[in-house]
Short mmCIF file of N, CA and C in Angstrom, two decimals:
data_model
loop_
_atom_site.label_atom_id
_atom_site.label_comp_id
_atom_site.label_asym_id
_atom_site.label_seq_id
_atom_site.Cartn_x
_atom_site.Cartn_y
_atom_site.Cartn_z
N MET A 3 5.44 -6.09 0.45
CA MET A 3 6.09 -5.09 -0.35
C MET A 3 6.15 -5.51 -1.82
N ALA A 4 6.36 -6.78 -2.08
CA ALA A 4 6.44 -7.26 -3.45
C ALA A 4 5.12 -7.04 -4.19
N ARG A 5 4.02 -7.16 -3.49
CA ARG A 5 2.71 -6.95 -4.13
C ARG A 5 2.53 -5.48 -4.52
N ALA A 6 3.05 -4.60 -3.70
CA ALA A 6 2.98 -3.17 -4.02
C ALA A 6 3.81 -2.86 -5.26
N ILE A 7 5.00 -3.42 -5.34
CA ILE A 7 5.86 -3.20 -6.50
C ILE A 7 5.23 -3.76 -7.75
N ARG A 8 4.66 -4.96 -7.64
CA ARG A 8 4.00 -5.57 -8.81
C ARG A 8 2.83 -4.70 -9.28
N ALA A 9 2.06 -4.20 -8.35
CA ALA A 9 0.92 -3.36 -8.71
C ALA A 9 1.38 -2.11 -9.45
N LEU A 10 2.47 -1.51 -8.99
CA LEU A 10 3.00 -0.32 -9.65
C LEU A 10 3.50 -0.65 -11.06
N ILE A 11 4.18 -1.77 -11.20
CA ILE A 11 4.71 -2.16 -12.51
C ILE A 11 3.59 -2.39 -13.51
N CYS A 12 2.49 -2.95 -13.05
CA CYS A 12 1.37 -3.29 -13.95
C CYS A 12 0.43 -2.12 -14.22
N ASP A 13 0.60 -1.02 -13.52
CA ASP A 13 -0.31 0.12 -13.66
C ASP A 13 0.12 1.01 -14.83
N PRO A 14 -0.72 1.13 -15.86
CA PRO A 14 -0.37 1.99 -16.99
C PRO A 14 -0.35 3.48 -16.63
N ASP A 15 -0.97 3.85 -15.51
CA ASP A 15 -1.03 5.25 -15.08
C ASP A 15 -0.13 5.49 -13.86
N VAL A 16 0.95 4.74 -13.75
CA VAL A 16 1.83 4.83 -12.59
C VAL A 16 2.46 6.22 -12.45
N GLY A 17 2.52 6.97 -13.51
CA GLY A 17 3.10 8.31 -13.47
C GLY A 17 2.42 9.25 -12.50
N ARG A 18 1.19 8.95 -12.11
CA ARG A 18 0.49 9.82 -11.16
C ARG A 18 1.17 9.83 -9.79
N PHE A 19 2.04 8.86 -9.54
CA PHE A 19 2.77 8.79 -8.29
C PHE A 19 4.17 9.40 -8.37
N ALA A 20 4.53 9.95 -9.51
CA ALA A 20 5.87 10.49 -9.71
C ALA A 20 6.19 11.55 -8.65
N GLY A 21 7.38 11.44 -8.08
CA GLY A 21 7.84 12.42 -7.10
C GLY A 21 7.28 12.23 -5.71
N GLN A 22 6.54 11.16 -5.48
CA GLN A 22 5.93 10.93 -4.17
C GLN A 22 6.67 9.82 -3.42
N THR A 23 6.60 9.88 -2.11
CA THR A 23 7.05 8.76 -1.28
C THR A 23 5.82 7.91 -1.00
N LEU A 24 5.91 6.64 -1.30
CA LEU A 24 4.76 5.76 -1.19
C LEU A 24 4.96 4.73 -0.09
N SER A 25 3.86 4.28 0.50
CA SER A 25 3.90 3.22 1.50
C SER A 25 3.12 2.01 0.98
N ALA A 26 3.52 0.84 1.41
CA ALA A 26 2.81 -0.37 0.99
C ALA A 26 1.37 -0.34 1.50
N TRP A 27 1.14 0.17 2.72
CA TRP A 27 -0.23 0.18 3.25
C TRP A 27 -1.09 1.19 2.48
N GLY A 28 -0.52 2.28 2.04
CA GLY A 28 -1.29 3.23 1.23
C GLY A 28 -1.62 2.67 -0.14
N LEU A 29 -0.64 1.98 -0.73
CA LEU A 29 -0.88 1.37 -2.04
C LEU A 29 -1.88 0.23 -1.96
N SER A 30 -1.95 -0.44 -0.80
CA SER A 30 -2.94 -1.53 -0.66
C SER A 30 -4.36 -0.99 -0.74
N GLU A 31 -4.55 0.26 -0.37
CA GLU A 31 -5.88 0.86 -0.50
C GLU A 31 -6.19 1.21 -1.95
N VAL A 32 -5.16 1.61 -2.69
CA VAL A 32 -5.35 1.98 -4.10
C VAL A 32 -5.55 0.74 -4.96
N TYR A 33 -4.71 -0.29 -4.72
CA TYR A 33 -4.70 -1.47 -5.58
C TYR A 33 -5.42 -2.68 -4.99
N ASP A 34 -5.93 -2.56 -3.78
CA ASP A 34 -6.75 -3.60 -3.14
C ASP A 34 -6.03 -4.95 -3.03
N PHE A 35 -4.80 -4.96 -2.50
CA PHE A 35 -4.13 -6.22 -2.21
C PHE A 35 -4.00 -6.37 -0.70
N VAL A 36 -3.79 -7.61 -0.25
CA VAL A 36 -3.71 -7.93 1.17
C VAL A 36 -2.46 -8.75 1.45
N ASP A 37 -2.13 -8.92 2.73
CA ASP A 37 -1.04 -9.80 3.14
C ASP A 37 -1.40 -11.25 2.83
N LEU A 38 -0.42 -12.13 2.91
CA LEU A 38 -0.66 -13.55 2.63
C LEU A 38 -1.73 -14.14 3.54
N ASP A 39 -1.83 -13.64 4.77
CA ASP A 39 -2.82 -14.16 5.70
C ASP A 39 -4.18 -13.46 5.58
N GLY A 40 -4.32 -12.58 4.60
CA GLY A 40 -5.59 -11.90 4.36
C GLY A 40 -5.78 -10.59 5.10
N ARG A 41 -4.82 -10.24 5.95
CA ARG A 41 -4.95 -8.99 6.70
C ARG A 41 -4.46 -7.82 5.86
N ARG A 42 -4.87 -6.63 6.25
CA ARG A 42 -4.41 -5.41 5.61
C ARG A 42 -4.00 -4.41 6.70
N PRO A 43 -2.82 -4.64 7.31
CA PRO A 43 -2.38 -3.71 8.35
C PRO A 43 -2.08 -2.34 7.77
N HIS A 44 -2.46 -1.31 8.48
CA HIS A 44 -2.23 0.05 8.02
C HIS A 44 -1.42 0.77 9.09
N TRP A 45 -0.11 0.75 8.97
CA TRP A 45 0.78 1.29 9.99
C TRP A 45 0.63 2.80 10.16
N GLY A 46 0.25 3.49 9.12
CA GLY A 46 0.03 4.93 9.25
C GLY A 46 -1.08 5.24 10.22
N ARG A 47 -2.19 4.52 10.13
CA ARG A 47 -3.29 4.72 11.07
C ARG A 47 -2.90 4.30 12.47
N TYR A 48 -2.14 3.22 12.60
CA TYR A 48 -1.71 2.74 13.90
C TYR A 48 -0.87 3.81 14.62
N PHE A 49 0.09 4.40 13.92
CA PHE A 49 0.95 5.39 14.56
C PHE A 49 0.19 6.65 14.97
N ARG A 50 -0.87 6.98 14.27
CA ARG A 50 -1.67 8.14 14.66
C ARG A 50 -2.42 7.90 15.97
N THR A 51 -2.67 6.62 16.30
CA THR A 51 -3.44 6.32 17.51
C THR A 51 -2.58 6.24 18.76
N ILE A 52 -1.28 6.10 18.59
CA ILE A 52 -0.42 5.98 19.78
C ILE A 52 0.24 7.29 20.14
#
């Protein structure tokens, strides 16, 4: 989650997300960050499969 917040803080065009509910897994696709172990879990896709 901290990586997602950092990415938003550093983005000069962060206003494009105004009024939206954001997820860390969705932002990882936009900003290309991963977990400390190198994985990129996407809980949104997981819940669609169950």
